Short mmCIF file of C-alpha atoms (C1' of nucleotides) in Angstrom, two decimals:
data_model
loop_
_atom_site.label_atom_id
_atom_site.label_comp_id
_atom_site.label_asym_id
_atom_site.label_seq_id
_atom_site.Cartn_x
_atom_site.Cartn_y
_atom_site.Cartn_z
CA MET A 1 -62.10 -4.07 -76.14
CA THR A 2 -61.55 -7.13 -78.31
CA PHE A 3 -60.98 -10.81 -77.73
CA ASN A 4 -57.26 -10.11 -77.93
CA ASP A 5 -57.57 -8.27 -74.62
CA LEU A 6 -58.30 -11.60 -72.97
CA ILE A 7 -54.62 -12.32 -73.03
CA SER A 8 -53.19 -9.27 -71.31
CA GLY A 9 -55.88 -9.37 -68.63
CA ALA A 10 -55.29 -12.98 -67.65
CA MET A 11 -51.56 -13.25 -67.19
CA THR A 12 -49.93 -13.34 -63.76
CA SER A 13 -46.40 -12.90 -62.48
CA ALA A 14 -46.53 -16.36 -60.93
CA GLY A 15 -44.88 -18.15 -63.81
CA GLN A 16 -42.43 -15.55 -65.04
CA VAL A 17 -38.71 -16.11 -65.44
CA ARG A 18 -36.19 -14.56 -63.04
CA ASN A 19 -34.20 -12.85 -65.79
CA GLU A 20 -36.13 -11.49 -68.76
CA PRO A 21 -34.22 -12.40 -71.92
CA VAL A 22 -32.25 -9.70 -73.70
CA GLN A 23 -30.62 -11.72 -76.45
CA ALA A 24 -32.44 -13.88 -78.98
CA ARG A 25 -30.59 -16.99 -77.83
CA SER A 26 -31.87 -16.40 -74.34
CA SER A 27 -35.51 -16.34 -75.49
CA GLU A 28 -34.88 -19.46 -77.50
CA ARG A 29 -33.25 -21.13 -74.50
CA ILE A 30 -36.23 -20.43 -72.25
CA ASP A 31 -38.60 -21.90 -74.85
CA ALA A 32 -36.34 -24.95 -75.14
CA LEU A 33 -36.33 -25.37 -71.36
CA LEU A 34 -40.11 -25.13 -71.19
CA ASP A 35 -40.50 -27.49 -74.16
CA ALA A 36 -38.24 -29.89 -72.27
CA ALA A 37 -40.25 -29.50 -69.07
CA SER A 38 -43.46 -30.23 -71.01
CA ALA A 39 -41.96 -33.37 -72.53
CA VAL A 40 -40.74 -34.58 -69.13
CA VAL A 41 -44.14 -33.99 -67.50
CA ALA A 42 -45.84 -35.85 -70.35
CA GLU A 43 -43.53 -38.82 -69.79
CA VAL A 44 -43.06 -39.07 -66.02
CA GLY A 45 -45.65 -36.70 -64.50
CA ILE A 46 -45.35 -33.51 -62.49
CA GLU A 47 -44.07 -35.07 -59.27
CA ARG A 48 -41.19 -36.93 -60.89
CA LEU A 49 -39.85 -34.07 -62.97
CA THR A 50 -36.34 -33.07 -61.88
CA THR A 51 -34.36 -30.02 -62.99
CA ALA A 52 -31.59 -32.32 -64.22
CA MET A 53 -34.08 -34.04 -66.58
CA VAL A 54 -35.18 -30.66 -67.91
CA ALA A 55 -31.60 -29.49 -68.48
CA GLU A 56 -30.66 -32.74 -70.18
CA ARG A 57 -33.74 -32.81 -72.39
CA ALA A 58 -33.13 -29.17 -73.38
CA GLY A 59 -29.48 -29.84 -74.12
CA ALA A 60 -28.49 -27.28 -71.54
CA SER A 61 -26.60 -27.21 -68.26
CA ILE A 62 -28.19 -27.23 -64.83
CA GLY A 63 -26.82 -23.72 -64.31
CA THR A 64 -28.79 -22.48 -67.30
CA VAL A 65 -32.01 -23.77 -65.77
CA TYR A 66 -31.28 -21.80 -62.60
CA ARG A 67 -30.38 -18.67 -64.54
CA TYR A 68 -34.04 -18.38 -65.52
CA PHE A 69 -35.92 -20.25 -62.79
CA PRO A 70 -35.27 -19.88 -59.06
CA ASP A 71 -36.37 -23.42 -58.31
CA ARG A 72 -38.06 -26.58 -59.57
CA ILE A 73 -41.58 -25.37 -58.82
CA ALA A 74 -40.91 -22.16 -60.76
CA VAL A 75 -40.19 -24.30 -63.82
CA LEU A 76 -43.56 -26.00 -63.41
CA ALA A 77 -45.33 -22.69 -62.83
CA ALA A 78 -43.74 -21.18 -65.94
CA MET A 79 -44.77 -24.21 -67.97
CA SER A 80 -48.31 -23.92 -66.63
CA LEU A 81 -48.48 -20.19 -67.42
CA ARG A 82 -47.10 -20.75 -70.91
CA GLY A 83 -49.78 -23.37 -71.53
CA PHE A 84 -52.43 -21.03 -70.26
CA GLU A 85 -51.19 -18.19 -72.49
CA ARG A 86 -50.99 -20.49 -75.51
CA PHE A 87 -54.56 -21.61 -74.85
CA LEU A 88 -55.63 -17.96 -74.78
CA ARG A 89 -53.78 -17.18 -78.00
CA LYS A 90 -55.33 -20.14 -79.82
CA SER A 91 -58.72 -19.10 -78.50
CA VAL A 92 -58.29 -15.52 -79.68
CA GLU A 93 -57.04 -16.77 -83.04
CA LYS A 94 -60.16 -18.86 -83.49
CA LEU A 95 -62.49 -16.11 -82.27
CA GLU A 96 -60.97 -13.63 -84.69
CA GLU A 97 -60.86 -16.07 -87.60
CA HIS A 98 -64.55 -16.96 -87.19
CA PRO A 99 -66.26 -14.15 -85.30
CA PRO A 100 -68.82 -15.76 -83.01
CA ALA A 101 -72.49 -14.86 -83.15
CA THR A 102 -73.52 -16.52 -79.89
CA VAL A 103 -72.07 -17.36 -76.51
CA ASP A 104 -72.17 -20.97 -77.64
CA ASP A 105 -69.92 -20.09 -80.61
CA VAL A 106 -67.50 -18.46 -78.18
CA PHE A 107 -67.25 -21.54 -76.00
CA SER A 108 -67.09 -23.81 -79.00
CA ALA A 109 -63.95 -21.92 -80.02
CA LEU A 110 -62.56 -22.21 -76.48
CA ILE A 111 -63.18 -25.97 -76.52
CA ASP A 112 -61.49 -26.29 -79.94
CA ALA A 113 -58.50 -24.35 -78.63
CA CYS A 114 -58.28 -26.46 -75.49
CA VAL A 115 -58.57 -29.74 -77.43
CA GLN A 116 -55.74 -28.50 -79.62
CA MET A 117 -53.65 -27.73 -76.53
CA HIS A 118 -54.17 -31.26 -75.15
CA ARG A 119 -53.15 -32.70 -78.53
CA ASP A 120 -50.23 -30.43 -79.35
CA GLU A 121 -48.77 -29.50 -75.98
CA PRO A 122 -47.04 -32.38 -74.22
CA GLY A 123 -47.97 -32.60 -70.57
CA PHE A 124 -51.01 -30.33 -70.88
CA THR A 125 -53.31 -33.11 -69.66
CA SER A 126 -51.23 -33.29 -66.48
CA ILE A 127 -50.68 -29.54 -66.02
CA ARG A 128 -54.20 -28.70 -67.26
CA LEU A 129 -55.59 -25.15 -67.56
CA GLY A 130 -55.47 -24.56 -63.92
CA ASP A 131 -53.91 -23.73 -60.68
CA GLN A 132 -52.71 -26.95 -59.19
CA ILE A 133 -49.06 -25.91 -59.13
CA ALA A 134 -49.97 -22.69 -57.33
CA LEU A 135 -52.38 -24.26 -54.80
CA PRO A 136 -53.04 -23.49 -52.01
CA ALA A 137 -51.94 -19.91 -52.79
CA VAL A 138 -54.89 -19.29 -55.11
CA ASP A 139 -58.21 -17.59 -54.46
CA GLY A 140 -61.34 -16.61 -56.37
CA GLY A 141 -59.55 -13.67 -57.94
CA THR A 142 -56.34 -15.39 -59.03
CA ALA A 143 -57.74 -18.73 -60.25
CA ALA A 144 -57.04 -19.35 -63.93
CA SER A 145 -60.63 -19.56 -65.16
CA ALA A 146 -61.61 -16.51 -63.09
CA ARG A 147 -58.81 -14.53 -64.72
CA ILE A 148 -60.41 -15.14 -68.11
CA ALA A 149 -64.07 -15.01 -67.17
CA GLY A 150 -64.30 -11.34 -66.21
CA SER A 151 -62.74 -10.03 -69.41
CA LEU A 152 -64.62 -12.54 -71.50
CA ALA A 153 -67.94 -11.45 -70.00
CA THR A 154 -67.15 -7.83 -70.76
CA ILE A 155 -66.13 -8.60 -74.32
CA VAL A 156 -69.09 -10.88 -75.02
CA SER A 157 -71.47 -8.24 -73.68
CA ALA A 158 -69.93 -5.62 -75.91
CA GLU A 159 -69.34 -7.67 -79.06
CA LEU A 160 -72.42 -9.85 -79.09
CA GLY A 161 -74.80 -7.58 -77.26
CA VAL A 162 -75.41 -10.20 -74.60
CA ALA A 163 -77.26 -8.82 -71.62
CA ASP A 164 -75.35 -9.06 -68.39
CA ASP A 165 -77.19 -8.84 -65.11
CA GLY A 166 -73.85 -9.13 -63.36
CA SER A 167 -73.75 -12.91 -63.35
CA LEU A 168 -72.11 -13.45 -66.70
CA ALA A 169 -68.53 -13.55 -65.37
CA GLY A 170 -69.48 -16.14 -62.78
CA ARG A 171 -71.29 -18.24 -65.33
CA PHE A 172 -68.31 -18.08 -67.66
CA ASP A 173 -66.01 -19.00 -64.78
CA ILE A 174 -68.15 -22.09 -64.16
CA ALA A 175 -68.29 -22.95 -67.86
CA LEU A 176 -64.49 -22.69 -68.12
CA THR A 177 -64.01 -24.83 -65.00
CA VAL A 178 -66.31 -27.50 -66.43
CA LEU A 179 -64.69 -27.27 -69.87
CA ASP A 180 -61.22 -27.83 -68.41
CA ALA A 181 -62.31 -30.77 -66.21
CA LEU A 182 -64.22 -32.56 -68.97
CA LEU A 183 -61.45 -32.16 -71.52
CA VAL A 184 -58.87 -33.51 -69.06
CA ARG A 185 -61.26 -36.44 -68.69
CA ALA A 186 -61.45 -36.88 -72.49
CA PHE A 187 -57.66 -37.03 -72.73
CA VAL A 188 -57.26 -39.32 -69.73
CA ILE A 189 -59.71 -41.77 -71.35
CA ASP A 190 -57.75 -41.63 -74.60
CA SER A 191 -54.48 -39.73 -74.94
CA ALA A 192 -55.52 -38.69 -78.46
CA GLY A 193 -58.81 -37.39 -77.06
CA ASP A 194 -61.93 -39.53 -76.77
CA GLU A 195 -64.38 -38.06 -79.30
CA GLN A 196 -67.49 -39.01 -77.35
CA ALA A 197 -66.06 -37.40 -74.24
CA ILE A 198 -65.20 -34.24 -76.19
CA ALA A 199 -68.70 -34.19 -77.63
CA ALA A 200 -70.08 -34.64 -74.13
CA CYS A 201 -67.99 -31.66 -72.97
CA ARG A 202 -69.48 -29.52 -75.75
CA ALA A 203 -72.99 -30.63 -74.82
CA VAL A 204 -72.56 -30.03 -71.09
CA VAL A 205 -71.08 -26.56 -71.59
CA ALA A 206 -73.68 -25.61 -74.20
CA GLY A 207 -76.46 -26.95 -72.00
CA TYR A 208 -75.24 -24.98 -69.04
CA LEU A 209 -74.87 -21.72 -71.00
CA ALA A 210 -78.31 -22.12 -72.57
CA GLU A 211 -79.97 -22.11 -69.18
CA ALA A 212 -81.27 -19.10 -67.40
CA PRO A 213 -78.61 -17.59 -65.12
CA VAL A 214 -78.00 -19.13 -61.72
CA ALA A 215 -76.14 -17.15 -59.11
CA ALA A 216 -72.51 -18.16 -59.33
CA MET B 1 -75.78 -54.71 -54.46
CA THR B 2 -76.00 -51.71 -52.19
CA PHE B 3 -74.40 -48.30 -52.00
CA ASN B 4 -71.84 -49.77 -49.64
CA ASP B 5 -70.48 -51.75 -52.59
CA LEU B 6 -69.32 -48.48 -54.09
CA ILE B 7 -66.39 -48.56 -51.75
CA SER B 8 -64.90 -51.96 -52.44
CA GLY B 9 -65.29 -51.51 -56.17
CA ALA B 10 -63.50 -48.18 -56.35
CA MET B 11 -60.29 -48.79 -54.43
CA THR B 12 -56.95 -49.26 -56.17
CA SER B 13 -53.58 -50.55 -55.08
CA ALA B 14 -51.97 -47.29 -56.12
CA GLY B 15 -52.11 -45.68 -52.68
CA GLN B 16 -51.55 -48.69 -50.46
CA VAL B 17 -48.82 -48.90 -47.82
CA ARG B 18 -45.78 -51.12 -48.23
CA ASN B 19 -46.36 -52.99 -44.96
CA GLU B 20 -49.94 -53.62 -43.94
CA PRO B 21 -50.27 -52.90 -40.22
CA VAL B 22 -50.40 -55.79 -37.78
CA GLN B 23 -50.43 -53.97 -34.43
CA ALA B 24 -52.85 -51.25 -33.45
CA ARG B 25 -50.09 -48.71 -33.01
CA SER B 26 -49.05 -49.32 -36.58
CA SER B 27 -52.53 -48.46 -37.91
CA GLU B 28 -52.58 -45.40 -35.72
CA ARG B 29 -49.15 -44.39 -36.96
CA ILE B 30 -50.20 -44.62 -40.62
CA ASP B 31 -53.24 -42.48 -39.89
CA ALA B 32 -51.03 -39.99 -38.07
CA LEU B 33 -48.62 -39.87 -41.02
CA LEU B 34 -51.45 -39.31 -43.49
CA ASP B 35 -53.01 -36.68 -41.20
CA ALA B 36 -49.61 -35.01 -41.13
CA ALA B 37 -49.29 -35.21 -44.93
CA SER B 38 -52.75 -33.63 -45.28
CA ALA B 39 -51.82 -30.80 -42.95
CA VAL B 40 -48.56 -30.17 -44.80
CA VAL B 41 -50.30 -30.12 -48.20
CA ALA B 42 -52.90 -27.70 -46.85
CA GLU B 43 -50.14 -25.38 -45.67
CA VAL B 44 -47.46 -25.53 -48.36
CA GLY B 45 -49.03 -27.40 -51.29
CA ILE B 46 -48.32 -30.73 -52.94
CA GLU B 47 -45.04 -29.79 -54.58
CA ARG B 48 -43.39 -28.46 -51.43
CA LEU B 49 -44.26 -31.38 -49.18
CA THR B 50 -41.15 -33.23 -47.98
CA THR B 51 -41.02 -36.52 -46.12
CA ALA B 52 -39.12 -34.79 -43.30
CA MET B 53 -42.04 -32.37 -42.84
CA VAL B 54 -44.45 -35.29 -42.68
CA ALA B 55 -42.33 -37.16 -40.12
CA GLU B 56 -41.91 -34.06 -37.96
CA ARG B 57 -45.59 -33.13 -38.12
CA ALA B 58 -46.55 -36.69 -37.20
CA GLY B 59 -44.07 -36.78 -34.33
CA ALA B 60 -42.33 -39.71 -35.95
CA SER B 61 -38.92 -40.45 -37.39
CA ILE B 62 -38.04 -40.43 -41.05
CA GLY B 63 -37.47 -44.18 -40.85
CA THR B 64 -41.06 -44.67 -39.79
CA VAL B 65 -42.28 -42.86 -42.90
CA TYR B 66 -40.25 -45.21 -45.09
CA ARG B 67 -41.43 -48.28 -43.18
CA TYR B 68 -44.87 -47.68 -44.68
CA PHE B 69 -44.24 -45.68 -47.89
CA PRO B 70 -41.55 -46.47 -50.46
CA ASP B 71 -41.14 -42.86 -51.50
CA ARG B 72 -42.49 -39.30 -51.30
CA ILE B 73 -44.99 -39.78 -54.14
CA ALA B 74 -46.39 -42.88 -52.42
CA VAL B 75 -47.22 -40.71 -49.39
CA LEU B 76 -49.16 -38.35 -51.66
CA ALA B 77 -50.88 -41.23 -53.43
CA ALA B 78 -51.90 -42.79 -50.11
CA MET B 79 -53.24 -39.47 -48.90
CA SER B 80 -55.20 -39.08 -52.13
CA LEU B 81 -56.63 -42.61 -51.88
CA ARG B 82 -57.56 -42.08 -48.23
CA GLY B 83 -59.41 -38.91 -49.20
CA PHE B 84 -61.19 -40.74 -51.96
CA GLU B 85 -62.19 -43.59 -49.64
CA ARG B 86 -63.38 -41.16 -46.97
CA PHE B 87 -65.45 -39.36 -49.58
CA LEU B 88 -67.02 -42.68 -50.57
CA ARG B 89 -67.72 -43.61 -46.94
CA LYS B 90 -69.35 -40.25 -46.24
CA SER B 91 -71.39 -40.64 -49.42
CA VAL B 92 -72.55 -44.12 -48.50
CA GLU B 93 -73.37 -42.92 -44.98
CA LYS B 94 -75.57 -40.17 -46.35
CA LEU B 95 -77.18 -42.42 -48.94
CA GLU B 96 -78.05 -45.01 -46.29
CA GLU B 97 -79.21 -42.44 -43.73
CA HIS B 98 -81.57 -40.81 -46.22
CA PRO B 99 -82.34 -43.32 -48.99
CA PRO B 100 -82.56 -41.38 -52.24
CA ALA B 101 -85.64 -41.48 -54.42
CA THR B 102 -84.10 -39.88 -57.49
CA VAL B 103 -80.73 -39.62 -59.23
CA ASP B 104 -80.71 -35.99 -58.12
CA ASP B 105 -80.99 -37.11 -54.48
CA VAL B 106 -78.01 -39.40 -55.04
CA PHE B 107 -75.85 -36.62 -56.39
CA SER B 108 -77.04 -34.22 -53.75
CA ALA B 109 -75.68 -36.66 -51.17
CA LEU B 110 -72.40 -36.95 -53.09
CA ILE B 111 -72.09 -33.17 -53.16
CA ASP B 112 -72.80 -32.95 -49.42
CA ALA B 113 -70.14 -35.57 -48.78
CA CYS B 114 -67.60 -33.81 -50.98
CA VAL B 115 -68.31 -30.41 -49.38
CA GLN B 116 -67.74 -32.07 -46.03
CA MET B 117 -64.43 -33.47 -47.26
CA HIS B 118 -63.24 -30.05 -48.41
CA ARG B 119 -64.19 -28.61 -45.01
CA ASP B 120 -62.93 -31.37 -42.75
CA GLU B 121 -60.00 -32.84 -44.62
CA PRO B 122 -56.97 -30.52 -44.76
CA GLY B 123 -55.41 -30.41 -48.18
CA PHE B 124 -58.42 -31.93 -49.94
CA THR B 125 -58.83 -28.82 -52.10
CA SER B 126 -55.27 -29.36 -53.34
CA ILE B 127 -55.41 -33.13 -53.65
CA ARG B 128 -59.03 -33.14 -54.88
CA LEU B 129 -61.02 -36.26 -55.75
CA GLY B 130 -58.85 -37.14 -58.59
CA ASP B 131 -55.89 -38.56 -60.24
CA GLN B 132 -53.38 -35.76 -60.48
CA ILE B 133 -50.77 -37.58 -58.38
CA ALA B 134 -51.07 -40.65 -60.62
CA LEU B 135 -51.03 -38.79 -63.97
CA PRO B 136 -49.99 -39.60 -66.65
CA ALA B 137 -50.42 -43.25 -65.61
CA VAL B 138 -54.21 -43.04 -65.61
CA ASP B 139 -56.71 -44.03 -68.26
CA GLY B 140 -60.48 -44.14 -68.68
CA GLY B 141 -60.74 -47.28 -66.56
CA THR B 142 -58.55 -46.24 -63.64
CA ALA B 143 -59.62 -42.59 -63.28
CA ALA B 144 -61.19 -41.85 -59.91
CA SER B 145 -64.64 -40.77 -61.12
CA ALA B 146 -64.80 -43.70 -63.55
CA ARG B 147 -64.09 -46.12 -60.71
CA ILE B 148 -67.24 -44.92 -58.97
CA ALA B 149 -69.48 -44.35 -61.95
CA GLY B 150 -69.89 -47.93 -63.12
CA SER B 151 -70.90 -49.29 -59.72
CA LEU B 152 -73.08 -46.30 -59.02
CA ALA B 153 -74.92 -46.76 -62.31
CA THR B 154 -75.58 -50.40 -61.51
CA ILE B 155 -76.78 -49.58 -58.00
CA VAL B 156 -78.97 -46.67 -59.09
CA SER B 157 -80.56 -48.83 -61.77
CA ALA B 158 -81.29 -51.56 -59.27
CA GLU B 159 -82.30 -49.46 -56.26
CA LEU B 160 -84.18 -46.64 -57.96
CA GLY B 161 -85.41 -48.48 -61.01
CA VAL B 162 -83.68 -46.04 -63.31
CA ALA B 163 -83.57 -47.23 -66.88
CA ASP B 164 -80.11 -47.62 -68.26
CA ASP B 165 -79.57 -47.72 -72.00
CA GLY B 166 -75.88 -48.27 -71.32
CA SER B 167 -74.99 -44.60 -71.01
CA LEU B 168 -75.66 -44.18 -67.31
CA ALA B 169 -72.11 -44.94 -66.17
CA GLY B 170 -70.68 -42.41 -68.61
CA ARG B 171 -73.18 -39.78 -67.53
CA PHE B 172 -72.35 -40.40 -63.89
CA ASP B 173 -68.64 -40.21 -64.70
CA ILE B 174 -69.23 -36.79 -66.27
CA ALA B 175 -71.39 -35.65 -63.36
CA LEU B 176 -68.72 -36.69 -60.86
CA THR B 177 -65.99 -34.94 -62.88
CA VAL B 178 -68.03 -31.74 -62.94
CA LEU B 179 -68.93 -32.06 -59.26
CA ASP B 180 -65.28 -32.37 -58.26
CA ALA B 181 -64.14 -29.46 -60.45
CA LEU B 182 -66.88 -27.08 -59.30
CA LEU B 183 -66.39 -27.87 -55.63
CA VAL B 184 -62.64 -27.30 -55.89
CA ARG B 185 -63.60 -23.94 -57.44
CA ALA B 186 -65.96 -23.21 -54.52
CA PHE B 187 -63.18 -23.86 -52.00
CA VAL B 188 -60.55 -21.94 -53.96
CA ILE B 189 -62.88 -18.91 -53.98
CA ASP B 190 -63.39 -19.24 -50.24
CA SER B 191 -61.50 -21.75 -48.14
CA ALA B 192 -64.66 -22.27 -46.07
CA GLY B 193 -66.59 -22.92 -49.28
CA ASP B 194 -68.35 -20.18 -51.24
CA GLU B 195 -72.09 -20.90 -50.83
CA GLN B 196 -73.05 -19.45 -54.17
CA ALA B 197 -70.42 -21.57 -55.90
CA ILE B 198 -71.64 -24.69 -54.05
CA ALA B 199 -75.21 -23.88 -55.05
CA ALA B 200 -74.03 -23.41 -58.62
CA CYS B 201 -72.38 -26.84 -58.51
CA ARG B 202 -75.69 -28.39 -57.38
CA ALA B 203 -77.54 -26.62 -60.14
CA VAL B 204 -75.08 -27.58 -62.87
CA VAL B 205 -75.00 -31.23 -61.84
CA ALA B 206 -78.78 -31.40 -61.42
CA GLY B 207 -79.27 -29.66 -64.75
CA TYR B 208 -76.97 -32.09 -66.49
CA LEU B 209 -78.60 -35.17 -64.98
CA ALA B 210 -82.07 -33.91 -65.78
CA GLU B 211 -81.31 -33.84 -69.48
CA ALA B 212 -81.89 -36.60 -71.93
CA PRO B 213 -78.83 -38.83 -72.25
CA VAL B 214 -75.92 -37.71 -74.43
CA ALA B 215 -73.30 -40.23 -75.50
CA ALA B 216 -70.48 -40.11 -73.00
"C1'" DT C 1 -40.75 -65.16 -22.67
"C1'" DG C 2 -39.26 -65.11 -27.19
"C1'" DG C 3 -40.35 -64.14 -31.81
"C1'" DT C 4 -42.06 -60.66 -34.51
"C1'" DC C 5 -43.40 -56.06 -35.32
"C1'" DA C 6 -42.33 -51.18 -34.80
"C1'" DC C 7 -39.36 -47.35 -34.28
"C1'" DC C 8 -35.32 -44.43 -34.63
"C1'" DG C 9 -31.73 -41.55 -36.52
"C1'" DA C 10 -27.06 -41.67 -38.38
"C1'" DT C 11 -25.64 -42.22 -42.82
"C1'" DC C 12 -25.25 -42.07 -47.72
"C1'" DG C 13 -26.75 -41.20 -52.42
"C1'" DG C 14 -29.21 -38.18 -55.28
"C1'" DA C 15 -31.57 -33.93 -56.34
"C1'" DA C 16 -31.82 -28.95 -55.75
"C1'" DC C 17 -29.40 -25.06 -56.15
"C1'" DT C 18 -25.06 -21.81 -56.14
"C1'" DC C 19 -21.23 -19.37 -57.85
"C1'" DG C 20 -17.01 -18.32 -60.03
"C1'" DA C 21 -14.80 -19.04 -64.38
"C1'" DT C 22 -15.31 -18.83 -69.15
"C1'" DC C 23 -17.56 -17.99 -73.60
"C1'" DA C 24 -20.68 -15.30 -76.80
"C1'" DT C 25 -23.01 -11.27 -78.29
"C1'" DC C 26 -23.74 -6.63 -79.34
"C1'" DG C 27 -23.24 -1.74 -79.44
"C1'" DC C 28 -20.19 1.97 -79.77
"C1'" DG C 29 -16.19 4.61 -80.97
"C1'" DG C 30 -12.36 5.35 -83.88
"C1'" DC D 1 -16.23 -1.28 -91.15
"C1'" DC D 2 -13.80 -3.41 -87.51
"C1'" DG D 3 -12.04 -4.05 -82.97
"C1'" DC D 4 -12.91 -3.90 -78.25
"C1'" DG D 5 -15.11 -3.76 -73.94
"C1'" DA D 6 -19.25 -4.25 -71.37
"C1'" DT D 7 -22.90 -7.11 -70.72
"C1'" DG D 8 -25.40 -11.25 -71.27
"C1'" DA D 9 -25.24 -16.26 -71.40
"C1'" DT D 10 -23.48 -20.73 -70.27
"C1'" DC D 11 -21.32 -24.30 -67.76
"C1'" DG D 12 -20.38 -27.78 -64.27
"C1'" DA D 13 -17.89 -28.63 -59.91
"C1'" DG D 14 -19.12 -27.88 -55.46
"C1'" DT D 15 -22.34 -27.22 -51.62
"C1'" DT D 16 -26.59 -27.92 -49.32
"C1'" DC D 17 -30.62 -30.22 -48.52
"C1'" DC D 18 -33.86 -33.91 -49.29
"C1'" DG D 19 -34.91 -38.78 -50.27
"C1'" DA D 20 -34.31 -43.14 -48.79
"C1'" DT D 21 -31.69 -47.05 -46.27
"C1'" DC D 22 -30.34 -50.08 -42.65
"C1'" DG D 23 -28.65 -51.83 -38.38
"C1'" DG D 24 -29.53 -51.44 -33.57
"C1'" DT D 25 -32.94 -51.10 -30.00
"C1'" DG D 26 -37.55 -51.09 -28.00
"C1'" DA D 27 -42.55 -52.66 -27.74
"C1'" DC D 28 -46.09 -55.89 -28.38
"C1'" DC D 29 -48.53 -60.15 -28.29
"C1'" DA D 30 -49.48 -65.07 -28.34
#
DNA sequence: TGGTCACCGATCGGAACTCGATCATCGCGG
DNA sequence: CCGCGATGATCGAGTTCCGATCGGTGACCA
């Protein structure tokens, strides 16, 4: 089991399109629609996004939006899931580029990936890493950070030889929750990312992970 | 300056009603509308709330909703602000009932108040303590936790004699951000509040505050 | 008691979403 | 290799539903 397995284990059906693309132009169209949705959220926020804005920004027709997404909320959910998957891919990229030696290295890579998402993915600060589009239909099993934490604990145990008394997944879930919240804070303070706030995120997460396990 | 000053310093105009109530029935109606909005968010989520649902649930007419709120998002913003204010009031209540001796006591009271909000205030787990309705029109000065942190730092310095090298407000802002995120997690895991997750929130916040200051 | 506040719901504009017509792509058979 | 037909993709007018308004009526309070 490698870091790459983080991705397949964490995806849900909640943000998938209604018709899986067959032709290349269809795949490209979906990406364009989600790029458009991201840009609209970055500009006006989640609540004010309309499907007409998305269609217009994507250079498509309203009917094309509804070919792939059953409704407005499905567009937001797909955007959220795409962001989540992209975060995972960047994380895996970094973890495979510079194999971590410690848990702290692992989370350092996750923070780097998440900072990059906030900087490169319009609207990510609004949509964040999480579940707010899906709430209240989320529980401890389906929450975004929980979907990563279990696999990550398994992989970290195996790859780094970290002992797991059963609490590692919970601790990672907490660390991911804190990471997401503090990076949103860093990008709310400064849309380019407040460096002190990012540094503080690193310190808080590292400090937490360095402690002896607490029941999660 | 007392803990009670936390409240006046943290409020914004962003969630205020369009017509301030004059008659008692008007105040009661606004409360009923916001109670209704909370119930609807708890059931269907933020995105699916409609003003018709709010009117119906409140036993009012659609025109009554628009007497007090210019639009749908203003209803959500008012609900969010009311939650935030109620959290502050519960916090101040607890802090005045049992005067804290340490920063940890202060945050313990804040956690108790926030847990109580999640339990007693429908929809609070969706709307949380934060700014998501207002995003992206939020910055480091207007963010919810930042609006508390400055006053709290001043009060804690004065009341508890805690030394402040200028970083206390930032540290409190971080602690509040973490507190909010980890309690949302606790109530996502279990809608009654997962006790282990709540305990973990206490430990993480206490652990962070016990450390030597890090630039925020 | 009268002026002001509060409420209602019919109405209209705008957003969400549908569906039938049309266009584009691709694989297969000649 | 090319033409054709089946399938996929797109569009936007039309329909439905939601957001928001406004004029008429009722309630409150000084």
